[in-house]
Amino acid sequence: MENEIGALTKRLEKLEHSIWGENKAKTMSTPLVQNIAELSTDVGNSLAGHDRITPIIKRLDELEMYLDPVFGENTSQTDRVKQSIVLSQEAEIQKNLDTLEKIHGMTGELSGDRLTDMPAAKTKLEQLHKIQLEERRHADEINKQTLELVEKYNEIIASMNQAFIQAEAEVAALEEKKKKPVYY
């Protein structure tokens, strides 16, 4: 009995060592066994006053059996039922197979010489990025110049409109004078 307790103690110490490592600052002030015992006592005390939970706790093994993913396959399904399930999912299985084959084919793309040439591609991408930034600055400059030219054009058209309006007013005034008879 003492051997078993010693073995359990060593296993717990090994577990604590794997969790906290050599750093003793992270170790707990109380041993793990004591914490587990206290938690077990707390759970037992919590369940003692609740009569509705006790039957559920007693049937946990049965519940785990029903929740096991292979439960339905082992007990109630015949080979024919299993075959019909597989056949009904044939399209999805084929789609998954095609996807896996595609992924397998693409693994060659990710390995090999293509990835070893990354530094050259990186420098080329940096150069292209610099060119793109220069082109963007140039385009911004052209946009600014275009806006200035459009503003000048609008000013010229506005001044021409004013000149035409004044000319029209003067012509209209002269025509009015010509139509009126002059009395001496």
mmCIF file of C-alpha atoms in Angstrom:
data_model
loop_
_atom_site.group_PDB
_atom_site.id
_atom_site.type_symbol
_atom_site.label_atom_id
_atom_site.label_comp_id
_atom_site.label_asym_id
_atom_site.label_seq_id
_atom_site.Cartn_x
_atom_site.Cartn_y
_atom_site.Cartn_z
ATOM 1 C CA MET A 1 0.000 0.000 0.000
ATOM 2 C CA GLU A 2 2.802 2.361 0.903
ATOM 3 C CA ASN A 3 4.512 1.593 -2.413
ATOM 4 C CA GLU A 4 1.370 2.587 -4.319
ATOM 5 C CA ILE A 5 1.089 5.868 -2.421
ATOM 6 C CA GLY A 6 4.755 6.592 -3.066
ATOM 7 C CA ALA A 7 4.296 5.818 -6.763
ATOM 8 C CA LEU A 8 1.241 8.102 -6.928
ATOM 9 C CA THR A 9 3.156 10.860 -5.146
ATOM 10 C CA LYS A 10 6.026 10.576 -7.628
ATOM 11 C CA ARG A 11 3.590 10.667 -10.558
ATOM 12 C CA LEU A 12 1.929 13.794 -9.150
ATOM 13 C CA GLU A 13 5.321 15.448 -8.606
ATOM 14 C CA LYS A 14 6.259 14.599 -12.194
ATOM 15 C CA LEU A 15 2.932 16.077 -13.378
ATOM 16 C CA GLU A 16 3.507 19.244 -11.350
ATOM 17 C CA HIS A 17 7.029 19.485 -12.748
ATOM 18 C CA SER A 18 5.739 19.148 -16.319
ATOM 19 C CA ILE A 19 3.120 21.842 -15.665
ATOM 20 C CA TRP A 20 5.237 24.385 -13.804
ATOM 21 C CA GLY A 21 8.744 23.324 -14.835
ATOM 22 C CA GLU A 22 11.806 24.325 -12.851
ATOM 23 C CA ASN A 23 10.388 27.752 -12.006
ATOM 24 C CA LYS A 24 9.306 27.462 -8.383
ATOM 25 C CA ALA A 25 7.674 30.925 -8.432
ATOM 26 C CA LYS A 26 4.673 29.525 -10.297
ATOM 27 C CA THR A 27 4.174 26.569 -7.952
ATOM 28 C CA MET A 28 1.093 26.536 -5.813
ATOM 29 C CA SER A 29 1.317 27.095 -2.092
ATOM 30 C CA THR A 30 -0.632 23.887 -1.400
ATOM 31 C CA PRO A 31 0.038 20.510 -2.998
ATOM 32 C CA LEU A 32 -2.073 19.363 -5.915
ATOM 33 C CA VAL A 33 -3.424 16.320 -4.040
ATOM 34 C CA GLN A 34 -4.840 18.541 -1.317
ATOM 35 C CA ASN A 35 -6.546 20.811 -3.893
ATOM 36 C CA ILE A 36 -8.072 17.809 -5.667
ATOM 37 C CA ALA A 37 -9.322 16.402 -2.355
ATOM 38 C CA GLU A 38 -10.886 19.745 -1.417
ATOM 39 C CA LEU A 39 -12.584 20.001 -4.810
ATOM 40 C CA SER A 40 -13.934 16.465 -4.447
ATOM 41 C CA THR A 41 -15.320 17.331 -1.006
ATOM 42 C CA ASP A 42 -16.880 20.552 -2.332
ATOM 43 C CA VAL A 43 -18.547 18.715 -5.224
ATOM 44 C CA GLY A 44 -19.846 16.022 -2.856
ATOM 45 C CA ASN A 45 -21.243 18.634 -0.470
ATOM 46 C CA SER A 46 -22.866 20.533 -3.357
ATOM 47 C CA LEU A 47 -24.566 17.422 -4.665
ATOM 48 C CA ALA A 48 -25.739 16.219 -1.259
ATOM 49 C CA GLY A 49 -28.550 18.719 -0.982
ATOM 50 C CA HIS A 50 -29.879 18.305 -4.536
ATOM 51 C CA ASP A 51 -31.996 15.188 -4.896
ATOM 52 C CA ARG A 52 -32.689 15.718 -8.601
ATOM 53 C CA ILE A 53 -28.994 15.572 -9.555
ATOM 54 C CA THR A 54 -28.183 12.330 -7.706
ATOM 55 C CA PRO A 55 -29.999 10.001 -10.184
ATOM 56 C CA ILE A 56 -28.242 11.735 -13.076
ATOM 57 C CA ILE A 57 -24.839 11.256 -11.453
ATOM 58 C CA LYS A 58 -25.645 7.554 -10.956
ATOM 59 C CA ARG A 59 -26.492 7.230 -14.679
ATOM 60 C CA LEU A 60 -23.433 9.085 -16.029
ATOM 61 C CA ASP A 61 -21.877 5.852 -17.321
ATOM 62 C CA GLU A 62 -25.059 5.093 -19.262
ATOM 63 C CA LEU A 63 -25.141 8.643 -20.616
ATOM 64 C CA GLU A 64 -21.515 8.375 -21.756
ATOM 65 C CA MET A 65 -22.366 5.111 -23.503
ATOM 66 C CA TYR A 66 -25.204 6.777 -25.438
ATOM 67 C CA LEU A 67 -23.083 9.829 -26.294
ATOM 68 C CA ASP A 68 -20.259 7.693 -27.678
ATOM 69 C CA PRO A 69 -20.064 8.300 -31.465
ATOM 70 C CA VAL A 70 -19.769 4.591 -32.251
ATOM 71 C CA PHE A 71 -22.714 3.583 -30.056
ATOM 72 C CA GLY A 72 -25.264 3.568 -32.881
ATOM 73 C CA GLU A 73 -22.925 1.814 -35.270
ATOM 74 C CA ASN A 74 -22.165 -1.085 -32.969
ATOM 75 C CA THR A 75 -25.606 -1.904 -31.616
ATOM 76 C CA SER A 76 -28.509 -1.289 -33.917
ATOM 77 C CA GLN A 77 -27.246 -0.964 -37.478
ATOM 78 C CA THR A 78 -26.905 -3.900 -39.794
ATOM 79 C CA ASP A 79 -24.401 -4.007 -42.619
ATOM 80 C CA ARG A 80 -27.114 -3.075 -45.087
ATOM 81 C CA VAL A 81 -28.065 0.038 -43.120
ATOM 82 C CA LYS A 82 -24.408 1.070 -42.895
ATOM 83 C CA GLN A 83 -24.041 0.507 -46.634
ATOM 84 C CA SER A 84 -27.053 2.690 -47.406
ATOM 85 C CA ILE A 85 -25.649 5.460 -45.175
ATOM 86 C CA VAL A 86 -22.330 5.365 -47.008
ATOM 87 C CA LEU A 87 -24.067 5.319 -50.402
ATOM 88 C CA SER A 88 -26.261 8.263 -49.454
ATOM 89 C CA GLN A 89 -23.132 10.258 -48.637
ATOM 90 C CA GLU A 90 -21.277 9.156 -51.773
ATOM 91 C CA ALA A 91 -21.291 12.597 -53.397
ATOM 92 C CA GLU A 92 -19.858 14.273 -50.302
ATOM 93 C CA ILE A 93 -17.253 11.548 -49.868
ATOM 94 C CA GLN A 94 -16.232 11.897 -53.529
ATOM 95 C CA LYS A 95 -16.009 15.684 -53.131
ATOM 96 C CA ASN A 96 -13.779 15.245 -50.071
ATOM 97 C CA LEU A 97 -11.603 12.764 -51.979
ATOM 98 C CA ASP A 98 -11.239 15.198 -54.883
ATOM 99 C CA THR A 99 -10.307 17.972 -52.472
ATOM 100 C CA LEU A 100 -7.707 15.783 -50.772
ATOM 101 C CA GLU A 101 -6.219 14.812 -54.129
ATOM 102 C CA LYS A 102 -6.094 18.479 -55.127
ATOM 103 C CA ILE A 103 -4.339 19.343 -51.857
ATOM 104 C CA HIS A 104 -1.926 16.450 -52.375
ATOM 105 C CA GLY A 105 -1.172 17.749 -55.868
ATOM 106 C CA MET A 106 -0.565 21.246 -54.540
ATOM 107 C CA THR A 107 1.956 20.133 -51.929
ATOM 108 C CA GLY A 108 4.520 19.970 -54.707
ATOM 109 C CA GLU A 109 3.870 23.661 -55.351
ATOM 110 C CA LEU A 110 4.721 24.542 -51.776
ATOM 111 C CA SER A 111 7.880 22.487 -51.551
ATOM 112 C CA GLY A 112 10.925 22.419 -53.728
ATOM 113 C CA ASP A 113 12.811 25.069 -55.648
ATOM 114 C CA ARG A 114 10.013 27.594 -55.906
ATOM 115 C CA LEU A 115 10.236 28.656 -52.291
ATOM 116 C CA THR A 116 14.035 28.733 -52.222
ATOM 117 C CA ASP A 117 14.030 31.713 -54.616
ATOM 118 C CA MET A 118 12.145 33.920 -52.141
ATOM 119 C CA PRO A 119 14.943 36.493 -51.547
ATOM 120 C CA ALA A 120 15.087 37.312 -55.264
ATOM 121 C CA ALA A 121 11.304 37.610 -55.382
ATOM 122 C CA LYS A 122 11.388 39.824 -52.308
ATOM 123 C CA THR A 123 13.814 42.275 -53.872
ATOM 124 C CA LYS A 124 11.774 42.301 -57.079
ATOM 125 C CA LEU A 125 8.595 42.990 -55.067
ATOM 126 C CA GLU A 126 10.338 45.831 -53.229
ATOM 127 C CA GLN A 127 11.377 47.376 -56.545
ATOM 128 C CA LEU A 128 7.842 47.029 -57.897
ATOM 129 C CA HIS A 129 6.494 48.628 -54.722
ATOM 130 C CA LYS A 130 8.841 51.594 -55.155
ATOM 131 C CA ILE A 131 7.760 51.968 -58.788
ATOM 132 C CA GLN A 132 4.112 51.799 -57.748
ATOM 133 C CA LEU A 133 4.657 54.528 -55.126
ATOM 134 C CA GLU A 134 6.417 56.738 -57.679
ATOM 135 C CA GLU A 135 3.596 56.201 -60.178
ATOM 136 C CA ARG A 136 1.044 57.080 -57.503
ATOM 137 C CA ARG A 137 2.914 60.323 -56.690
ATOM 138 C CA HIS A 138 3.107 61.126 -60.393
ATOM 139 C CA ALA A 139 -0.619 60.439 -60.835
ATOM 140 C CA ASP A 140 -1.411 62.665 -57.834
ATOM 141 C CA GLU A 141 0.675 65.429 -59.382
ATOM 142 C CA ILE A 142 -1.131 65.075 -62.725
ATOM 143 C CA ASN A 143 -4.489 65.136 -60.910
ATOM 144 C CA LYS A 144 -3.484 68.342 -59.131
ATOM 145 C CA GLN A 145 -2.377 69.973 -62.394
ATOM 146 C CA THR A 146 -5.574 68.843 -64.108
ATOM 147 C CA LEU A 147 -7.690 70.366 -61.357
ATOM 148 C CA GLU A 148 -5.772 73.644 -61.669
ATOM 149 C CA LEU A 149 -6.323 73.666 -65.442
ATOM 150 C CA VAL A 150 -10.043 72.933 -65.005
ATOM 151 C CA GLU A 151 -10.294 75.824 -62.535
ATOM 152 C CA LYS A 152 -8.547 78.175 -64.996
ATOM 153 C CA TYR A 153 -10.840 76.959 -67.784
ATOM 154 C CA ASN A 154 -13.880 77.633 -65.586
ATOM 155 C CA GLU A 155 -12.573 81.136 -64.788
ATOM 156 C CA ILE A 156 -12.009 81.853 -68.496
ATOM 157 C CA ILE A 157 -15.500 80.602 -69.411
ATOM 158 C CA ALA A 158 -17.023 82.657 -66.580
ATOM 159 C CA SER A 159 -15.222 85.820 -67.708
ATOM 160 C CA MET A 160 -16.254 85.160 -71.328
ATOM 161 C CA ASN A 161 -19.854 84.754 -70.169
ATOM 162 C CA GLN A 162 -19.620 88.093 -68.367
ATOM 163 C CA ALA A 163 -18.135 89.721 -71.479
ATOM 164 C CA PHE A 164 -20.892 88.241 -73.682
ATOM 165 C CA ILE A 165 -23.552 89.393 -71.241
ATOM 166 C CA GLN A 166 -22.129 92.942 -71.251
ATOM 167 C CA ALA A 167 -21.805 92.906 -75.053
ATOM 168 C CA GLU A 168 -25.394 91.659 -75.355
ATOM 169 C CA ALA A 169 -26.574 94.426 -73.039
ATOM 170 C CA GLU A 170 -24.717 97.083 -75.029
ATOM 171 C CA VAL A 171 -26.003 95.717 -78.372
ATOM 172 C CA ALA A 172 -29.533 95.632 -76.999
ATOM 173 C CA ALA A 173 -29.192 99.199 -75.756
ATOM 174 C CA LEU A 174 -27.893 100.375 -79.140
ATOM 175 C CA GLU A 175 -30.697 98.570 -80.948
ATOM 176 C CA GLU A 176 -33.208 100.292 -78.693
ATOM 177 C CA LYS A 177 -31.700 103.640 -79.464
ATOM 178 C CA LYS A 178 -31.859 102.951 -83.177
ATOM 179 C CA LYS A 179 -35.512 102.003 -83.019
ATOM 180 C CA LYS A 180 -36.563 105.178 -81.226
ATOM 181 C CA PRO A 181 -37.118 108.116 -83.472
ATOM 182 C CA VAL A 182 -35.013 111.085 -82.733
ATOM 183 C CA TYR A 183 -37.040 114.259 -82.187
ATOM 184 C CA TYR A 184 -35.317 117.571 -82.791
#
